[in-house]
Coordinates of C-alpha atoms and ligand atoms in Angstrom, one line a residue:
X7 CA -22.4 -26.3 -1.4
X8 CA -22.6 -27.7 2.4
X9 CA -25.2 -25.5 4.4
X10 CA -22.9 -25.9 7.0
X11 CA -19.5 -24.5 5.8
X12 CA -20.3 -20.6 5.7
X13 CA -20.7 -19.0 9.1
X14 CA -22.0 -15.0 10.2
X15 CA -19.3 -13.0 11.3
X16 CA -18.9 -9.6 12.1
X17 CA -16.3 -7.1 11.0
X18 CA -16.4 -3.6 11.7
X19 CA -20.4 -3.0 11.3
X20 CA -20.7 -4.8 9.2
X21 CA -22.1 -8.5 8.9
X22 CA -20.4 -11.2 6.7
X23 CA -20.6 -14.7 5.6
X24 CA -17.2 -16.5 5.5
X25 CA -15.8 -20.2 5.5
X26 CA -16.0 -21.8 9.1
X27 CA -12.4 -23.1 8.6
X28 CA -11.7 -19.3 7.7
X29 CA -11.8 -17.8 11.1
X30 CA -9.8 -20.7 12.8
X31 CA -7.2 -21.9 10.1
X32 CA -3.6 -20.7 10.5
X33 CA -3.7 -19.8 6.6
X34 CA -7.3 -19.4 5.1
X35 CA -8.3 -22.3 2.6
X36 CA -9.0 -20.8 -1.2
X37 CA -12.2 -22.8 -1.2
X38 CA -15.3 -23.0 -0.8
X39 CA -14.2 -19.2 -0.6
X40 CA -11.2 -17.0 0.3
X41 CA -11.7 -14.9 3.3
X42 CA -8.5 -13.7 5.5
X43 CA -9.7 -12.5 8.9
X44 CA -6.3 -10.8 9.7
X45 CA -7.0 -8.4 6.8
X46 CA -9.1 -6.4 8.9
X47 CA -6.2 -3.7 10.1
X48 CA -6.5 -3.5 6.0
X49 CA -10.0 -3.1 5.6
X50 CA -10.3 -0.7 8.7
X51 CA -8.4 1.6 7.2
X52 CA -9.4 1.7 3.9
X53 CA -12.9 2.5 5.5
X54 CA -11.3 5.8 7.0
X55 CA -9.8 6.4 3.4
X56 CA -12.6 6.0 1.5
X57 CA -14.9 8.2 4.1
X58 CA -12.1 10.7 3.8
X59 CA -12.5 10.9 0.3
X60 CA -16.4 10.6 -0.4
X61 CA -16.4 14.2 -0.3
X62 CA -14.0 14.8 -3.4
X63 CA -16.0 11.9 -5.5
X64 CA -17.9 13.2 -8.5
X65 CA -19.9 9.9 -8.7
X66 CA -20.2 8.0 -5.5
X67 CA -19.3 4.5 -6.8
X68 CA -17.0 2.0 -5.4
X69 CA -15.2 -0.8 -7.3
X70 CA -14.1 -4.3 -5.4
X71 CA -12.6 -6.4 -8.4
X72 CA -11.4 -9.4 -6.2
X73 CA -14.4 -9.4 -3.5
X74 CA -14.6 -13.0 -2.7
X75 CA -17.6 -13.0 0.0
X76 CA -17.7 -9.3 0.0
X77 CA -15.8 -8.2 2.6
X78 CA -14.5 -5.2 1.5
X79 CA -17.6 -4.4 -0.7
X80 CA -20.0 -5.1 1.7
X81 CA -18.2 -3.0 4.8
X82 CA -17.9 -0.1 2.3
X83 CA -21.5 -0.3 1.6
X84 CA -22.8 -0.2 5.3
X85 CA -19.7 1.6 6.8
X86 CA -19.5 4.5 4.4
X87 CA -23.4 5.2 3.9
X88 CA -23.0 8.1 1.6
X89 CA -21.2 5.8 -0.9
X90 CA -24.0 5.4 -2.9
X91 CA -23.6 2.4 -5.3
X92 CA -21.1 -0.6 -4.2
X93 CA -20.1 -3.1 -7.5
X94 CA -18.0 -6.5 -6.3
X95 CA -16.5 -8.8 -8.5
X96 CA -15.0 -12.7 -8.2
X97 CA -14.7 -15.6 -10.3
X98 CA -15.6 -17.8 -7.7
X99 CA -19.2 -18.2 -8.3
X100 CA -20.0 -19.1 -4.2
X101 CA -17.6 -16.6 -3.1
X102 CA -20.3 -14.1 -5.0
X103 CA -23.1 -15.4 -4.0
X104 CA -22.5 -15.5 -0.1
X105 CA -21.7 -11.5 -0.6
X106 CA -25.1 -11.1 -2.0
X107 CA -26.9 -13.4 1.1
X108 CA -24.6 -10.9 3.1
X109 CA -26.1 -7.9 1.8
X110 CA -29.2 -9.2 2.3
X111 CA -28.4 -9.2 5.9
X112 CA -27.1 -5.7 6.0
X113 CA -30.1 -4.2 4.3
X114 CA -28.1 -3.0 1.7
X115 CA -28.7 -5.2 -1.8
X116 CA -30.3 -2.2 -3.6
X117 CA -26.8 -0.5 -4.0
X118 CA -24.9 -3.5 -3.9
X119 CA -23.7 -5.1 -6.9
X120 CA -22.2 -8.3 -7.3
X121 CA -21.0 -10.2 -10.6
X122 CA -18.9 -13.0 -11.4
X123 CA -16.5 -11.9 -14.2
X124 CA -12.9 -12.0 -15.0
X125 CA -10.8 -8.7 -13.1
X126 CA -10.5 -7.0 -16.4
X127 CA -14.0 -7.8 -17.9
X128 CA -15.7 -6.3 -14.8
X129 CA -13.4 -3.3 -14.5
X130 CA -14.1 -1.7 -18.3
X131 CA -17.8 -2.3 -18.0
X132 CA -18.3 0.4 -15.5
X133 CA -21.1 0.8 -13.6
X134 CA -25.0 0.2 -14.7
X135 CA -24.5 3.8 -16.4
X136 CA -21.3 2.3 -17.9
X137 CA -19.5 5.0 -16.2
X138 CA -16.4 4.5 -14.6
X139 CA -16.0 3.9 -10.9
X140 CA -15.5 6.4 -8.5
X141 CA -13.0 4.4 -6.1
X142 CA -11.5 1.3 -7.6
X143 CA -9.6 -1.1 -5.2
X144 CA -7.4 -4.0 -6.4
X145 CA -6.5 -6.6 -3.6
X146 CA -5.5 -9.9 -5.7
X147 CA -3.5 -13.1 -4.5
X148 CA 0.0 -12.3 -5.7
X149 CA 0.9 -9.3 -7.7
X150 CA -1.7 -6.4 -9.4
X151 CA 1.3 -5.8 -12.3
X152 CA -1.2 -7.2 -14.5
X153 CA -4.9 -5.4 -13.8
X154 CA -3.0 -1.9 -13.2
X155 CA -3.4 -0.7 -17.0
X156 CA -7.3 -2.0 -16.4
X157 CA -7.8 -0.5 -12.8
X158 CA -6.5 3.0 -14.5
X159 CA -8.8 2.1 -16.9
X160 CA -11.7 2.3 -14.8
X161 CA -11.4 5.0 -12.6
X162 CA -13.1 8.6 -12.9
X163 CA -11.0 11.4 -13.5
X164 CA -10.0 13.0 -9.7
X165 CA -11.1 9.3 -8.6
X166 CA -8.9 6.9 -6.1
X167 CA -7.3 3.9 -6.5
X168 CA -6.1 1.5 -3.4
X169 CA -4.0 -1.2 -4.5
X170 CA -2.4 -4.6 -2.6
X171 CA 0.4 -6.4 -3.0
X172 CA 0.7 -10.1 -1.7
X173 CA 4.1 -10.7 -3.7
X174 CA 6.6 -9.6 -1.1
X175 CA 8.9 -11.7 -1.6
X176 CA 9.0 -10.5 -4.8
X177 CA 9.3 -6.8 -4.1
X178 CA 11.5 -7.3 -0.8
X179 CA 14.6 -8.8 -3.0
X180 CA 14.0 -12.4 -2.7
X181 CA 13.5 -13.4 -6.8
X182 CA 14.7 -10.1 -8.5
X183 CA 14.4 -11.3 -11.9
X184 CA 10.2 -11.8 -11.1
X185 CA 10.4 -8.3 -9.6
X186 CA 12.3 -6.7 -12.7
X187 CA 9.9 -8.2 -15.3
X188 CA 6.8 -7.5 -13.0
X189 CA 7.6 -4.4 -11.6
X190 CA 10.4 -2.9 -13.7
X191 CA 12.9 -2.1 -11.3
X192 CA 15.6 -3.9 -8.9
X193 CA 14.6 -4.5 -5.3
X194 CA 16.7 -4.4 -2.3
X195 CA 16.8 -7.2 -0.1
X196 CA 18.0 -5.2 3.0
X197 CA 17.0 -3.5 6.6
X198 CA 14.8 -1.4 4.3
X199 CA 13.0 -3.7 1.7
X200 CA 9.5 -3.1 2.4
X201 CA 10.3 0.4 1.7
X202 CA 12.0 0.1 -1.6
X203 CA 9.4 -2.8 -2.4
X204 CA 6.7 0.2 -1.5
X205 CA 8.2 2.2 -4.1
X206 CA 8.8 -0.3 -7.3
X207 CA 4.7 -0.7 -6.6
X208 CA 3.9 3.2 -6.7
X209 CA 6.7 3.2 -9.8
X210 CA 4.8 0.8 -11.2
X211 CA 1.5 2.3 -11.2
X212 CA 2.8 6.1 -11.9
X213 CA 4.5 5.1 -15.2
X214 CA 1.2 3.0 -16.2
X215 CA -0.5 6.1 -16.1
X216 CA 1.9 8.4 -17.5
X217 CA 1.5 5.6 -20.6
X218 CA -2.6 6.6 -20.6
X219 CA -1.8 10.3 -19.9
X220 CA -2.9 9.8 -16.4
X221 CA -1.0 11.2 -13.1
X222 CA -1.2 9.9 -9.9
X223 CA -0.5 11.0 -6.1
X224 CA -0.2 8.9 -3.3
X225 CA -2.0 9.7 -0.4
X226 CA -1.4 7.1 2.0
X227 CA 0.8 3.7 2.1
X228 CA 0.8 1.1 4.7
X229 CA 2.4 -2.8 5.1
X230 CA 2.3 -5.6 7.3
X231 CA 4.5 -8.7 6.8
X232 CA 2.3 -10.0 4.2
X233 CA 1.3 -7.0 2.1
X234 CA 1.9 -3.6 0.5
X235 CA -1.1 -1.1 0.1
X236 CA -1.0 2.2 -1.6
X237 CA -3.7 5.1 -1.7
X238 CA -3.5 6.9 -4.8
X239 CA -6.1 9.5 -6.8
X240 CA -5.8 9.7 -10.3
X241 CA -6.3 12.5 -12.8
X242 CA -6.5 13.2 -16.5
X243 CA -3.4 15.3 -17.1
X244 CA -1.2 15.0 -20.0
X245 CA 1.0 17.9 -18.6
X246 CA 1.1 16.3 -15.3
X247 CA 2.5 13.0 -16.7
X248 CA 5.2 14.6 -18.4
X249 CA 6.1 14.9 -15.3
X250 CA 6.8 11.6 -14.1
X251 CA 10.0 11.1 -13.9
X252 CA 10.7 13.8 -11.2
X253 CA 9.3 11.1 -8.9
X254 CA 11.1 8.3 -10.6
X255 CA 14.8 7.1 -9.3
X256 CA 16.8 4.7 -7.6
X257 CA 18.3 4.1 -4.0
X258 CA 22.0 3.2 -4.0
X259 CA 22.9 1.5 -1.0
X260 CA 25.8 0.0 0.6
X261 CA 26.1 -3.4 1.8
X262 CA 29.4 -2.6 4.1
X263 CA 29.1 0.4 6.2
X264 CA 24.9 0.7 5.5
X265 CA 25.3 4.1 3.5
X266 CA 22.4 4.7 1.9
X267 CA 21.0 7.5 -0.8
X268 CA 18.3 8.3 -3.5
X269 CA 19.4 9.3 -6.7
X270 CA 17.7 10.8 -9.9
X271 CA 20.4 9.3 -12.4
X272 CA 21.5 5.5 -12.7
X273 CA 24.9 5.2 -12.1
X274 CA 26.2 1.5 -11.9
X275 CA 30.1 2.9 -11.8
X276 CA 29.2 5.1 -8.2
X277 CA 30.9 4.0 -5.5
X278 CA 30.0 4.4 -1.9
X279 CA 31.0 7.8 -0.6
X280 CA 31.8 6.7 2.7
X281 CA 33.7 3.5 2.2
X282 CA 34.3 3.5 -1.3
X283 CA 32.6 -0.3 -1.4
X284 CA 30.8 -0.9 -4.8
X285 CA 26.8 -0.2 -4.1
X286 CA 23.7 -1.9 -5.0
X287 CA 21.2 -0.2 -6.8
X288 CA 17.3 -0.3 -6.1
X289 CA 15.0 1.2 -8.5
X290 CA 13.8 2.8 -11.0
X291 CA 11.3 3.1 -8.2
X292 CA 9.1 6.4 -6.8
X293 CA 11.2 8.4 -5.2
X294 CA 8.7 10.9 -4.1
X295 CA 5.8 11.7 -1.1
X296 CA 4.0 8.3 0.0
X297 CA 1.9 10.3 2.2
X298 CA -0.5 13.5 1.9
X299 CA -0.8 14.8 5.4
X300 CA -3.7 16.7 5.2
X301 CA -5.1 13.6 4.1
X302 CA -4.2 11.5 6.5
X303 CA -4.9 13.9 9.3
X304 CA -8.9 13.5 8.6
X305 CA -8.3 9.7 8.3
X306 CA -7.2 10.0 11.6
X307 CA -9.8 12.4 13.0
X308 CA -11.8 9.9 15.5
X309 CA -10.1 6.7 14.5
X310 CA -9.1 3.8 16.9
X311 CA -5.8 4.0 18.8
X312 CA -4.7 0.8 16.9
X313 CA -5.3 2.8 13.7
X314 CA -3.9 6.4 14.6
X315 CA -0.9 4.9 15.9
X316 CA 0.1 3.8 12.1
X317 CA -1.6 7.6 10.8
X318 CA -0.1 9.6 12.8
X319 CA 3.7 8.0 12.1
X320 CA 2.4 8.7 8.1
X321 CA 1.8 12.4 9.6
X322 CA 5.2 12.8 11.2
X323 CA 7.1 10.9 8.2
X324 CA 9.8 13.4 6.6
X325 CA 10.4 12.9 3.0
X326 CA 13.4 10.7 2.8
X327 CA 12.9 7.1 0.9
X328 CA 14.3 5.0 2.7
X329 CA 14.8 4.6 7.0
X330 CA 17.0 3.2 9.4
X331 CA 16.4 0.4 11.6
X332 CA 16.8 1.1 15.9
X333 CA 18.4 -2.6 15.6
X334 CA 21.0 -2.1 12.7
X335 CA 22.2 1.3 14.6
X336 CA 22.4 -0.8 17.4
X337 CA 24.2 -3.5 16.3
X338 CA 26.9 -1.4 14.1
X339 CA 27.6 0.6 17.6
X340 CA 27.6 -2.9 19.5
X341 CA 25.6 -1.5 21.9
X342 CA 21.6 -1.9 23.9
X343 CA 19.9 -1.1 21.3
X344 CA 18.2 2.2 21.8
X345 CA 14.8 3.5 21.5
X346 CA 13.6 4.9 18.2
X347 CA 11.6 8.1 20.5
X348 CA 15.2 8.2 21.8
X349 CA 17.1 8.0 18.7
X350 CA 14.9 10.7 17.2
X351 CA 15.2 13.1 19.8
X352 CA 18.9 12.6 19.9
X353 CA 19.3 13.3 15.7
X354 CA 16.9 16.1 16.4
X355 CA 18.8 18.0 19.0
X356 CA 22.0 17.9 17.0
X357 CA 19.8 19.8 14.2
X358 CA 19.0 16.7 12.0
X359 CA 15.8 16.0 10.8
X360 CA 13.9 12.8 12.3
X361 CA 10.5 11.2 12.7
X362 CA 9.2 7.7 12.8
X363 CA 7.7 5.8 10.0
X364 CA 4.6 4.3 9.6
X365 CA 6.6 1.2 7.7
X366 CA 8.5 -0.2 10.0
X367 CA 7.5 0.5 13.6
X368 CA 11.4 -0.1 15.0
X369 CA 12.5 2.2 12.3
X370 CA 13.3 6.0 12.0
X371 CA 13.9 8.8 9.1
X372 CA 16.5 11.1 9.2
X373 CA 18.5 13.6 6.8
X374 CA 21.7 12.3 8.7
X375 CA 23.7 9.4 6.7
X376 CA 24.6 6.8 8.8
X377 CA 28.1 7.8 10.0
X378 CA 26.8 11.1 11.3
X379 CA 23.9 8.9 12.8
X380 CA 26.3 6.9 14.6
X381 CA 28.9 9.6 15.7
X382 CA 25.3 11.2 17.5
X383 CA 24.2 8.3 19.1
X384 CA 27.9 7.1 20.1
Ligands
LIG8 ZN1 29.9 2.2 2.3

C-alpha cells in the first residue's frame, strides 16, 4: 500500500483514516478502501440513536459488519463512551487495517475490534464471549435482502438493528422484478416511492423475523437520494410475530387523478374510487408506525439544527403510509405551488389531519384523499 494514499480526517469527534481521492472525488473509489464523506448526516444520526438506546442495552456491544476504515465503528467507539465493546468487520484487508491505525489514534483499540471476515461469518460469531451483539448495523453496497436472516441472527433479545439500503432504484420502482424477488413486494415508481421503497425494506425485515420468531419495531427511518435507513429493536416473541401481518399490506394508488390508499387485503380487481381508473398496487409492504416518538424526542434532545430539523418532522409525522407532494398539489390545481407549512395549516383548519414528513422535505401527510385536498386548497 502507498504511504501516501490514506489521509486523517475528522468526523464528528472522532479521527479517521480514509482514501485522499475519497474526500475530493465526485463518487468515492472502492479501492484502496471505500469511505463516503457525504454519509455523515447518516452517521450523525445514528450516533444520537445509539446514545438514545445505550440505556435499554443488556450488553453494551456494537456490531459494524461492512466497516471499511471504521467509520461508523470507530465514531461509535469514541462518540458513545458508555458503549463498551466496538466489533467492525470488512473483507477488504486495508480497509481493516486503517480502522485499527485509527483507533490507535483515538485511544480507543482496547474496546475496538476489527476482523476481516465474510458479513455472515462475522455476524454468528458474536462477540469474544460468543454472545450476540447488542446493536448490529448493516450498511452494504446495494441491498441487505441477503445478511437480514444473519443480522437477526446476531442481535440480543431487546437489542437494535439499523439497516441501509443503497438499491433505490430498486425499491423506488425502477426494476420491479429485482425488487419482487429481493424484497417480496411491488414497488411504486411514483410522487411517493421512497416511501413505499421505506416500507418493502421494514416488510422485509419484519417477516424475516416473524420466520425466526422474532418481532421487530421501528423506531426511526430516514432517506436521502441515495439511501434508505431503518431503526428497528428486536425481541424474542413468538406471540408477538404471530402478529405480523397486522403491519403487513399494500398501497393502491392511482395513476390518473393521484388517489391514493393502504389496504390490508390484495385486491387486483379494485378500482379507483374516485375515478374509477384501474390502480397499481404497492406492497406487501409495512403498513405500520416508522417512527417511535418518544424515541425520537431524546434523539433530538441537544442535537444540531441540521439534525432536529429531520427529528422533529419524524415527531410530527401522523400515521398515514404514504404523503403528498406540495409540487403534485400544485401542478394538478395549475397553480404557484404553495407552501407545505401552508398547505398543512390550510387541511388542518378544515378539521383534517396534517404534518410534515421527515421523507420528503416538500411533502406533507394528511387523512384527506386528494380530491378533498384539492377542493381545500382551491
Ligand atoms: Zn383515480
Amino acid at each position: 500500500m502507498e504511504g501516501g494514499e490514506f489521509v486523517q480526517t475528522t468526523e464528528g469527534q472522532t479521527r479517521l483514516l480514509v482514501p485522499r481521492l475519497s474526500l475530493t472525488a465526485k463518487v468515492p473509489p472502492k479501492t484502496p478502501a471505500f469511505f463516503n464523506p457525504s454519509a455523515k448526516l447518516n452517521r450523525d444520526l445514528s450516533i444520537l440513536a445509539y446514545r438514545t438506546f445505550l440505556p435499554r442495552l443488556k450488553e453494551k456491544t456494537f456490531a459494524d459488519a461492512f466497516t471499511g476504515v471504521g467509520a461508523r465503528a470507530l465514531r461509535v467507539a469514541v462518540e458513545v463512551p458508555d458503549m463498551e465493546q466496538v466489533y467492525g468487520n470488512d473483507v477488504n484487508p486495508t480497509a481493516v487495517e486503517m480502522a485499527k491505525k485509527a483507533a490507535a489514534l483515538n485511544s480507543v483499540s482496547d474496546k475496538c475490534h476489527f476482523c476481516i471476515d465474510e458479513v455472515c461469518k462475522f455476524l454468528l460469531r458474536g462477540t469474544e464471549a460468543g454472545e450476540r451483539f447488542g446493536i448490529v448495523d448493516l450498511d452494504p453496497f446495494g441491498t441487505p435482502a441477503r445478511h437480514i436472516d444473519c443480522v437477526l441472527r446476531a442481535v440480543l433479545d431487546d437489542g437494535l438493528i439499523s439497516i441501509t439500503a443503497t438499491d433505490t432504484a430498486v425499491l423506488c420502482g425502477i426494476y420491479p422484478e429485482v425488487c419482487l424477488r429481493r424484497y417480496y413486494g411491488r414497488p411504486l415508481n411514483n410522487s411517493y416511492g421512497n416511501e413505499t421503497a421505506m416500507r418493502l425494506l421494514t416488510s422485509l425485515i419484519a417477516l424475516t423475523s416473524s420466520r425466526l420468531e422474532l418481532a421487530i419495531k421501528p423506531v426511526f427511518a430516514h432517506s436521502t437520494m441515495h439511501y434508505l435507513r431503518v431503526y428497528a429493536t428486536v425481541s424474542v416473541s413468538s406471540s408477538e410475530a404471530n402478529n405480523v401481518y397486522n403491519n403487513i399490506g399494500y398501497i393502491m394508488h392511482c395513476f390518473q387523478c393521484g388517489h391514493r390508499t393502504a389496504v390490508q387485503e390484495f385486491d387486483s380487481s379494485k378500482k379507483c374510487e374516485l375515478c374509477h381508473s384501474k390502480l397499481k398496487i404497492g406492497g406487501q409492504l409495512w403498513t405500520g408506525a416508522l417512527h417511535d416518538r418518544e424515541f425520537i424526542a431524546k434523539m433530538s434532545e441537544g442535537a444540531e439544527r441540521q439534525h432536529k430539523k429531520i427529528l422533529d418532522a419524524a415527531i410530527e409525522e401522523i400515521g398515514v403510509p404514504y404523503y403528498f407532494r406540495a409540487d403534485e398539489i400544485s401542478s394538478r390545481l395549475k397553480t404557484n405551488p404553495y407552501s407545505v407549512q401552508k398547505i398543512i395549516e390550510k387541511l388542518r383548519a378544515c378539521g383534517y389531519m396534517a404534518s410534515r414528513t421527515p421523507l420528503n422535505t416538500g411533502a406533507f401527510k394528511t387523512d384527506a384523499r386528494i380530491d378533498q385536498i384539492l377542493q381545500v386548497l382551491k
